[in-house]
Short mmCIF file of C-alpha atoms and ligand atoms in Angstrom, two decimals:
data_model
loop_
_atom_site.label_atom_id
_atom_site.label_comp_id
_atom_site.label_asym_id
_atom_site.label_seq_id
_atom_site.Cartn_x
_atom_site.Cartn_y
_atom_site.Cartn_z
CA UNK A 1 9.18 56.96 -3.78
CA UNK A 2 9.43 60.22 -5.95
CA UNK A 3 6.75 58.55 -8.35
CA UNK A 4 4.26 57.59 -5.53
CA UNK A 5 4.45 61.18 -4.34
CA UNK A 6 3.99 62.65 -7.59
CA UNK A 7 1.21 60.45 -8.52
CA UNK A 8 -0.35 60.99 -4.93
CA UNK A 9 0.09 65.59 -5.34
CA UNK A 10 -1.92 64.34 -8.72
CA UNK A 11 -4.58 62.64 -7.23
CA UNK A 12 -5.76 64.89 -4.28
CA UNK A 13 -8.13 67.53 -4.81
CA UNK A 14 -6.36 71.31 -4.77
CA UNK A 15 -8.97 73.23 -3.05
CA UNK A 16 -9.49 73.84 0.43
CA UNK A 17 -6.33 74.16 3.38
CA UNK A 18 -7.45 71.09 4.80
CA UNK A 19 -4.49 68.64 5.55
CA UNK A 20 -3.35 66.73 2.51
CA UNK A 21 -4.92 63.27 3.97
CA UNK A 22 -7.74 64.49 4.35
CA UNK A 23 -8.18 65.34 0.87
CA UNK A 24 -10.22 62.82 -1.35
CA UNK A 25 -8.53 61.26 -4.44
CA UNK A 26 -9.60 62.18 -7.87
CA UNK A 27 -9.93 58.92 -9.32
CA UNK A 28 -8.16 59.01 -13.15
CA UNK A 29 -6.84 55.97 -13.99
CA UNK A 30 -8.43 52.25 -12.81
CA UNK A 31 -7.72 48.88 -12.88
CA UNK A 32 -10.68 46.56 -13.16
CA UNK A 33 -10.19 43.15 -12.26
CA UNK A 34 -12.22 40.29 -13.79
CA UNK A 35 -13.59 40.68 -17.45
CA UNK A 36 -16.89 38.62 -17.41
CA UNK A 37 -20.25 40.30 -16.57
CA UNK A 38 -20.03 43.40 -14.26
CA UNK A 39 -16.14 43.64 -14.92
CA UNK A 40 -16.39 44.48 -18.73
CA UNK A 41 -19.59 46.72 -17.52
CA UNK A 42 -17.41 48.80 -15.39
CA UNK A 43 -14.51 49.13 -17.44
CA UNK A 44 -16.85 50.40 -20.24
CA UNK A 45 -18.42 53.02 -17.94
CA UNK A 46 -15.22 54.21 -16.78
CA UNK A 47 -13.33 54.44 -19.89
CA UNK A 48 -16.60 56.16 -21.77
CA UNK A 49 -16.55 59.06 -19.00
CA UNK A 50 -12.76 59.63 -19.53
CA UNK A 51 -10.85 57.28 -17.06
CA UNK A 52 -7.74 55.51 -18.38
CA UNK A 53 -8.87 51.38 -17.76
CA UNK A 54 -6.68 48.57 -17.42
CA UNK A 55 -8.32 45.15 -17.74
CA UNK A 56 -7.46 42.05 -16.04
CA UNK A 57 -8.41 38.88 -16.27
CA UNK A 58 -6.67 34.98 -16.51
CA UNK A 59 -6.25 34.63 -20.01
CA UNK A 60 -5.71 36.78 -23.29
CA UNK A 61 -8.39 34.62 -24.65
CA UNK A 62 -11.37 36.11 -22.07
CA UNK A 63 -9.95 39.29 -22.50
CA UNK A 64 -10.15 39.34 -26.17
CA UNK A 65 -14.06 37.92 -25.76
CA UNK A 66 -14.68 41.13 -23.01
CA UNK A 67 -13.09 43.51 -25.25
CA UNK A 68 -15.55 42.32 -28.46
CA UNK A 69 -18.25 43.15 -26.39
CA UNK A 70 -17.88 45.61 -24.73
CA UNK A 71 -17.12 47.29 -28.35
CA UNK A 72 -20.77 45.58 -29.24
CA UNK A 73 -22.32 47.38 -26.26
CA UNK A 74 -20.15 50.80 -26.92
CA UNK A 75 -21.76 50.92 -30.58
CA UNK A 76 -25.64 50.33 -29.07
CA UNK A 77 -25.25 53.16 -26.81
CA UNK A 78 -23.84 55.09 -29.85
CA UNK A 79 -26.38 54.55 -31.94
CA UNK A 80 -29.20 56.58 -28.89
CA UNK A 81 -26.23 58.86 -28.04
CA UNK A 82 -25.12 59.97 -31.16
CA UNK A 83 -27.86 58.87 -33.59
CA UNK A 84 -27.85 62.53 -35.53
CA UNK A 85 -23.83 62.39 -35.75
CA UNK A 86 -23.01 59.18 -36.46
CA UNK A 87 -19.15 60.15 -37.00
CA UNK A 88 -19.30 61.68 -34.10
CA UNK A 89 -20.39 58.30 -32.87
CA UNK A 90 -17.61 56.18 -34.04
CA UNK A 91 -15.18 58.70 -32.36
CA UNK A 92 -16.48 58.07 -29.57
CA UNK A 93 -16.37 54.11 -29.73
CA UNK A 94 -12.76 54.26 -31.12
CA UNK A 95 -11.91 56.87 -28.60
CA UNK A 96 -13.30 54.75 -25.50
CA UNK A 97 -12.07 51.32 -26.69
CA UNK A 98 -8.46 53.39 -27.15
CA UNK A 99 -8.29 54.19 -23.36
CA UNK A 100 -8.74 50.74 -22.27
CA UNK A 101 -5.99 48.13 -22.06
CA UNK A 102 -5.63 44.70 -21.15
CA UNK A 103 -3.86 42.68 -19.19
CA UNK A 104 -3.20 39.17 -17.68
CA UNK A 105 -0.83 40.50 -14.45
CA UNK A 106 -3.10 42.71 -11.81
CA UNK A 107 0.41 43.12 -9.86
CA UNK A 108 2.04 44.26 -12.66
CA UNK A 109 -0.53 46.80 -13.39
CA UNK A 110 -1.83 48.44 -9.99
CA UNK A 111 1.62 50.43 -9.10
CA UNK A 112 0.07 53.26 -11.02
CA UNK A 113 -3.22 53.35 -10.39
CA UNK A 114 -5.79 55.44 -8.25
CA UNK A 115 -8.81 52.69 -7.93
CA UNK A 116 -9.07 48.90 -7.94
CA UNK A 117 -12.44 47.57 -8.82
CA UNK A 118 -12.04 43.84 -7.80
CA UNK A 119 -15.15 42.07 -9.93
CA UNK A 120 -13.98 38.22 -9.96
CA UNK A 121 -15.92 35.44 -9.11
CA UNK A 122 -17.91 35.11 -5.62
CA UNK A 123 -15.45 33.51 -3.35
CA UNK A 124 -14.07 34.93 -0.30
CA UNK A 125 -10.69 32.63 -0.63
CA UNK A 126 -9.94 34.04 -4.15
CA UNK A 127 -10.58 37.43 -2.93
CA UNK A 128 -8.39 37.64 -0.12
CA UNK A 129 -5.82 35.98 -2.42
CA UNK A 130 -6.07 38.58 -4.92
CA UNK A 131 -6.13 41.70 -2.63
CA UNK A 132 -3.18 40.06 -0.42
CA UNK A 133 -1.30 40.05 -3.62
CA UNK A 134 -2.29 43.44 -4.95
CA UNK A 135 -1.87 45.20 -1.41
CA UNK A 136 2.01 44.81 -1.83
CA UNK A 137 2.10 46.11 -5.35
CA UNK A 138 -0.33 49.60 -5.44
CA UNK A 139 0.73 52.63 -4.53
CA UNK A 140 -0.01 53.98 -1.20
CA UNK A 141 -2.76 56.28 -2.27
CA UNK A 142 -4.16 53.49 -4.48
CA UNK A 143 -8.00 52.73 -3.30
CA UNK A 144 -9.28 49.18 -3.51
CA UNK A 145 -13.11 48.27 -3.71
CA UNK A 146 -15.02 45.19 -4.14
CA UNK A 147 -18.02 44.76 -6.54
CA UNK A 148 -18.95 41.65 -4.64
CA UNK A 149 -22.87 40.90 -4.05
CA UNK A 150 -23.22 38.97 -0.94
CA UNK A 151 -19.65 38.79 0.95
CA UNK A 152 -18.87 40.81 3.61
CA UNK A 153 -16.46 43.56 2.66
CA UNK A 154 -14.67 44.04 6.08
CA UNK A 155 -14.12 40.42 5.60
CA UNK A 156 -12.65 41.13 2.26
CA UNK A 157 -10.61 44.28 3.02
CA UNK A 158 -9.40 41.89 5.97
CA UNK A 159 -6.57 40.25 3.44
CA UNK A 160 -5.15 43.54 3.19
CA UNK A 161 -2.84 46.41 5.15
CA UNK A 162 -5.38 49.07 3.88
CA UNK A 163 -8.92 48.56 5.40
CA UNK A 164 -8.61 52.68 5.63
CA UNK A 165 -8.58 52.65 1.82
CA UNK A 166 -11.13 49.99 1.24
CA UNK A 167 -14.54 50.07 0.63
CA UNK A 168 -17.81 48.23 -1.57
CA UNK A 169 -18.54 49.30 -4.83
CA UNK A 170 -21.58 47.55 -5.93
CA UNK A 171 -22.88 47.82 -9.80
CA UNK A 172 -25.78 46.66 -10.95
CA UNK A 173 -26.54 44.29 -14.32
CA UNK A 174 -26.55 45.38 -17.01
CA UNK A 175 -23.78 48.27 -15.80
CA UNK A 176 -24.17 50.55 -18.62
CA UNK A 177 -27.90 50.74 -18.45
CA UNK A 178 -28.60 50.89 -14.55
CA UNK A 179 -28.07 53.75 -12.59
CA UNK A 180 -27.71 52.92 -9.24
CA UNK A 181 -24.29 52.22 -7.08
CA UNK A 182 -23.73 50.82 -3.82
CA UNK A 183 -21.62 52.38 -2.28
CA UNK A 184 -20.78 50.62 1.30
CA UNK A 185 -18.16 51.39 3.84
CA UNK A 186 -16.88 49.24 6.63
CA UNK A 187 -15.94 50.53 10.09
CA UNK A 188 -12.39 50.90 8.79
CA UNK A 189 -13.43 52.96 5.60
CA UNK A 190 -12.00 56.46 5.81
CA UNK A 191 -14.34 59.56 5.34
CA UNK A 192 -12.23 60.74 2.15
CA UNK A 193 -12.31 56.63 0.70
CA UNK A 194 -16.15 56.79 0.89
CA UNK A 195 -16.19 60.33 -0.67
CA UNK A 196 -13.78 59.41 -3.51
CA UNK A 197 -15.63 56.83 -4.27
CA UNK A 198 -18.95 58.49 -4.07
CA UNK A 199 -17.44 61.22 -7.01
CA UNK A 200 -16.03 58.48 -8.88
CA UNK A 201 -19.49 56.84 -9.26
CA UNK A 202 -20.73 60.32 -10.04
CA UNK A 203 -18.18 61.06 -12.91
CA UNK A 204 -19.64 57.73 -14.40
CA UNK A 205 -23.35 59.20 -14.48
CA UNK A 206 -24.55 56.82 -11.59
CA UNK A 207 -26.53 57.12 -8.49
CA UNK A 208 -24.34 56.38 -5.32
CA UNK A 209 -26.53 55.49 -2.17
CA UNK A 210 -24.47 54.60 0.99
CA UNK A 211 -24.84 51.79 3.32
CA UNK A 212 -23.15 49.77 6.10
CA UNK A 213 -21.24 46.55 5.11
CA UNK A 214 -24.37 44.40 6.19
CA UNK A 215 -26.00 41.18 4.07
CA UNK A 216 -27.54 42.49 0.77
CA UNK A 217 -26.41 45.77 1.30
CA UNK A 218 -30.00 47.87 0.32
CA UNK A 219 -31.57 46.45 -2.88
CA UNK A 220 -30.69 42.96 -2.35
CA UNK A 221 -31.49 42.99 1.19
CA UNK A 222 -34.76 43.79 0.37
CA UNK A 223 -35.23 42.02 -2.94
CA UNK A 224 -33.95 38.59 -2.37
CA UNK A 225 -36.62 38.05 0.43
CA UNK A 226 -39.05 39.01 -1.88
CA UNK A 227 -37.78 36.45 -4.62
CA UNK A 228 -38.06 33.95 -1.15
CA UNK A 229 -41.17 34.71 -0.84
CA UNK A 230 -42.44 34.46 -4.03
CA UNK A 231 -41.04 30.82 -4.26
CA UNK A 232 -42.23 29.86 -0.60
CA UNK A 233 -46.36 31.08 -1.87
CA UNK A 234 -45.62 29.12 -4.98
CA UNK A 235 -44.26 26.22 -2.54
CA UNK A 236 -47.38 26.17 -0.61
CA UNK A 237 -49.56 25.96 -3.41
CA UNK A 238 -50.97 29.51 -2.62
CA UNK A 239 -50.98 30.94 -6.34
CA UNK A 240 -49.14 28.95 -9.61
CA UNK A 241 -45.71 31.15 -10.62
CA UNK A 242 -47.38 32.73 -14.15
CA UNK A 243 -50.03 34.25 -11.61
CA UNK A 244 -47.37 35.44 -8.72
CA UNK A 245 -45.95 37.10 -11.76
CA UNK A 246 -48.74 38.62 -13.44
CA UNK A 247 -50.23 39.69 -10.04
CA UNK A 248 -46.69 41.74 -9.18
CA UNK A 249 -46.85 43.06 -12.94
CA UNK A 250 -49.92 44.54 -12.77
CA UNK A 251 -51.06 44.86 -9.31
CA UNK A 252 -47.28 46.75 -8.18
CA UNK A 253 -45.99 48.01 -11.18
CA UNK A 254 -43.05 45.98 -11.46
CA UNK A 255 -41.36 45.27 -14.70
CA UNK A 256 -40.89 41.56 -14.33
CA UNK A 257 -42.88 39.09 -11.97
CA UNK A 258 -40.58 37.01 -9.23
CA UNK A 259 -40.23 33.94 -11.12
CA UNK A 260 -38.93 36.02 -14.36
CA UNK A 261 -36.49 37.92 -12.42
CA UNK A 262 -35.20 34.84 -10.37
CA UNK A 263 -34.26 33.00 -13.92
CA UNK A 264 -33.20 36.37 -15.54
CA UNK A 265 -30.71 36.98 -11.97
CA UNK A 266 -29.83 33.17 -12.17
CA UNK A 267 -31.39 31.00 -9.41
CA UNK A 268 -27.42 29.47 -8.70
CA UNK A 269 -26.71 33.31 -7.32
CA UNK A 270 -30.28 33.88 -5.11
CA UNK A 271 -29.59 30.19 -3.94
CA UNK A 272 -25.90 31.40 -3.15
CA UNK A 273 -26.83 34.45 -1.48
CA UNK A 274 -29.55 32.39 0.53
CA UNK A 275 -26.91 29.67 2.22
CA UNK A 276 -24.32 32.62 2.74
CA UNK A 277 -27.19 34.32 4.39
CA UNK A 278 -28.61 31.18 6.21
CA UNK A 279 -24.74 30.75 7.61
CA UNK A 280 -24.34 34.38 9.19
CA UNK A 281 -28.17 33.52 10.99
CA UNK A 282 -29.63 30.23 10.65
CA UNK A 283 -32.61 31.23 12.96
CA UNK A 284 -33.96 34.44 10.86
CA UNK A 285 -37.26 33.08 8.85
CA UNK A 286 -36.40 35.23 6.08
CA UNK A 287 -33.20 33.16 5.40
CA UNK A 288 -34.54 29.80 5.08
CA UNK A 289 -33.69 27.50 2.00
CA UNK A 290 -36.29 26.98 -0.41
CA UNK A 291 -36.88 22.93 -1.48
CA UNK A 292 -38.22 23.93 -5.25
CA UNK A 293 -34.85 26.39 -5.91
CA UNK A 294 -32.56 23.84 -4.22
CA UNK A 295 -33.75 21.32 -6.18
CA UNK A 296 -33.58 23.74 -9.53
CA UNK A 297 -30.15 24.09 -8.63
CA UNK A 298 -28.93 20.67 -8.06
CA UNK A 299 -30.67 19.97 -11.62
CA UNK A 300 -28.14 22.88 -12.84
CA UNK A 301 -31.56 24.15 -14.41
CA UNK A 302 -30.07 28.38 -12.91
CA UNK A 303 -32.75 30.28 -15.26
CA UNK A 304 -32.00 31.81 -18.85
CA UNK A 305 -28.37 31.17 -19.23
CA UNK A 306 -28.76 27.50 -18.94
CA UNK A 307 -32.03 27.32 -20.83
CA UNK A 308 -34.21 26.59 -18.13
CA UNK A 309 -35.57 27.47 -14.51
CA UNK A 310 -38.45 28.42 -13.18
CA UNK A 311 -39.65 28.40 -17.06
CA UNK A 312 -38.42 26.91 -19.87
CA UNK A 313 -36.65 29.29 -22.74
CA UNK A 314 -37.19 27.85 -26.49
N1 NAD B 1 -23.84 39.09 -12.27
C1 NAD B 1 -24.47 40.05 -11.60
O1 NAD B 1 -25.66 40.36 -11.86
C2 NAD B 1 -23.76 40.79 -10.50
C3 NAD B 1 -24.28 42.02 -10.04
C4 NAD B 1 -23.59 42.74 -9.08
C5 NAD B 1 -22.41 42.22 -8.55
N2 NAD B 1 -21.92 41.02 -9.00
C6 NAD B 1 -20.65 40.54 -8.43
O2 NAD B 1 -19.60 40.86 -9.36
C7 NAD B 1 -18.58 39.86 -9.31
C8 NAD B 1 -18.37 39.28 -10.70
O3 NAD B 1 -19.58 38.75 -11.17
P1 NAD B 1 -19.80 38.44 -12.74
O4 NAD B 1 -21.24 38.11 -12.89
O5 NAD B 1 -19.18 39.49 -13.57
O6 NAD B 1 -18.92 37.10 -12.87
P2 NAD B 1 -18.35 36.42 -14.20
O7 NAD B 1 -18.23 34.99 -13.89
O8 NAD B 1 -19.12 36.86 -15.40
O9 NAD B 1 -16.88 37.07 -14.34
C9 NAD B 1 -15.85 36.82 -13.42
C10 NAD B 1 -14.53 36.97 -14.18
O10 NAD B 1 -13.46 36.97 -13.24
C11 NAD B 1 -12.37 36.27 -13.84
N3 NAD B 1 -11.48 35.87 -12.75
C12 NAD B 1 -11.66 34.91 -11.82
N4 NAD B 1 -10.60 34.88 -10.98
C13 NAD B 1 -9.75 35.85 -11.37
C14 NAD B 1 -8.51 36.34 -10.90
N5 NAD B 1 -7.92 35.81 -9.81
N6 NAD B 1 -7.91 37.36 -11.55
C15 NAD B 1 -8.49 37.92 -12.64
N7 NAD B 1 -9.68 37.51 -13.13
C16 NAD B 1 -10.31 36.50 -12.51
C17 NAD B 1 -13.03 35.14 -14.58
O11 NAD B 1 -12.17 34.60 -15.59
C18 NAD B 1 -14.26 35.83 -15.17
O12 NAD B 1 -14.01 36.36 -16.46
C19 NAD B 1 -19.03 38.85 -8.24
O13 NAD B 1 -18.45 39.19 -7.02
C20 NAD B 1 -20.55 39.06 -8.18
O14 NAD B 1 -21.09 38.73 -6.93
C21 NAD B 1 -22.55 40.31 -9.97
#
């Protein structure tokens, strides 16, 4: 009790005489759960702006693979950061791989820790597992967010005793290069969760933006009908794919065409997001499954990581 006290007079700010609840929590120390993709992302982020990281994942083995490279990616952002100090460079790798440990136990880990930044794989059942678990072993002040990209988070924060303290965080791929963070609060989300949340993603040099705990949250809300309709003009024989592509290169300005961003996303998540989607409102046109990506899908053809999708790679 003593130590969840202490740890909580740590963690609020010390200005103002507003009452001590109301104060937000400086976020210091996290525990980021799931090494793959967006996991190792964020625990890079937060240990290179100062954070003490814990890692967790199933096995010593995936951990060891995150840990390689996110030391890979530490050493490319060295090189633009520090390319006229080079030693000044390595310090920084050495010092940021130094403040983040590993570990195969998220219960055993989350008793001291401010933030929990779930980032395991997109299922609602091993979700509320995980949170039901962690709920009984965090401290009190401890806040837990979600990096999920198409579940609802009140559904989420559901599995747990602390909907007050629970809220979206939502990264973007590749985490260390993009800017942006969702930030998205449920009707249970207190005032100083959403605002401790909002510094946090400051202190790691993004761009919060707020929004309600609807599908898609902003970006893909509005991007994955896009990608839909790309794929549904390409169904109907309107334009072929390489011209959809070309046209939104150089007639909007975008970086990559539809078709290249559905394989480089991976057409197994838009199709996921699309049924989840299709579930909550089987009526709205804009969530209607697409024949071409089902079939894709069922051919396990999901883009670049398996080689092929909407194009072929090598
Ligand atoms: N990939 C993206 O572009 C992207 C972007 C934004 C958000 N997201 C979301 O982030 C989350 C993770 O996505 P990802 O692409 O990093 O997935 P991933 O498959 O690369 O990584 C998931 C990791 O979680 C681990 N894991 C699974 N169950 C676990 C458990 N109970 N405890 C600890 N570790 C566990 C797996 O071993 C794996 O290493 C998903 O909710 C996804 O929707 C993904």
């Amino acid at each position: 009790m003593a130590f969840v006290t202490r740890q909580f007079m740590r963690c609020v700010s010390s200005s103002s005489t507003a009452s001590a609840t109301a104060k937000k929590i400086i976020v210091k120390h996290v525990t980021v759960i799931g090494g793959g993709l967006m996991g190792a992302g964020i625990a890079q982020v937060a240990a290179a702006a100062g954070h003490t990281v814990v890692l967790v994942d199933q096995t010593d083995d995936i951990l060891a693979k995150s840990k390689k490279g996110i030391e890979e990616s530490l050493r490319k952002v060295s090189k633009k950061k520090f390319a006229e100090n080079p030693q000044a460079g390595d310090e920084f790798v050495e010092k940021t791989l130094s403040s983040i440990s590993t570990s195969t136990d998220a219960a055993a880990v989350v008793h001291s820790t401010d933030l929990v930044v779930e980032a395991i794989v997109e299922n609602l059942k091993m979700k509320n597992e995980l949170f039901k678990r962690l709920d009984k072993f965090a401290a009190e002040h401890t806040i837990f967010a979600s990096n999920t990209s198409s579940l609802q988070i009140t559904s989420i924060a559901n599995a747990t005793t602390r909907q007050d303290r629970f809220a979206g965080l939502h990264f973007f791929n590749p985490v260390p290069l993009m800017k942006l963070v969702e930030v998205i609060k449920t009707p249970m989300t207190s005032q100083k969760t959403f605002e401790s949340l909002v510094d946090f993603s400051k202190a790691l040099g993004k761009h919060p933006v707020s929004c309600k705990d609807t599908p898609g949250f902003i970006v893909n809300r509005l991007l994955v009908p896009y990608l839909m309709e790309a794929i549904r003009l390409h169904e109907r024989g309107d334009a072929s794919k390489e011209d959809i592509d070309i046209a939104m290169k150089l007639g909007a300005g975008y970086p990559m065409g539809p078709f290249e961003l559905l394989d480089y996303v991976g057409l197994d998540t838009t199709k996921f997001i699309m049924d989840g989607w299709h579930e909550l409102d089987a009526k709205d046109p804009l969530f209607q499954p697409s024949p071409s990506l089902n079939k894709l899908v069922a051919e396990k053809k999901f883009g670049k990581k398996t080689g092929e999708g909407f194009y072929k790679y090598k």
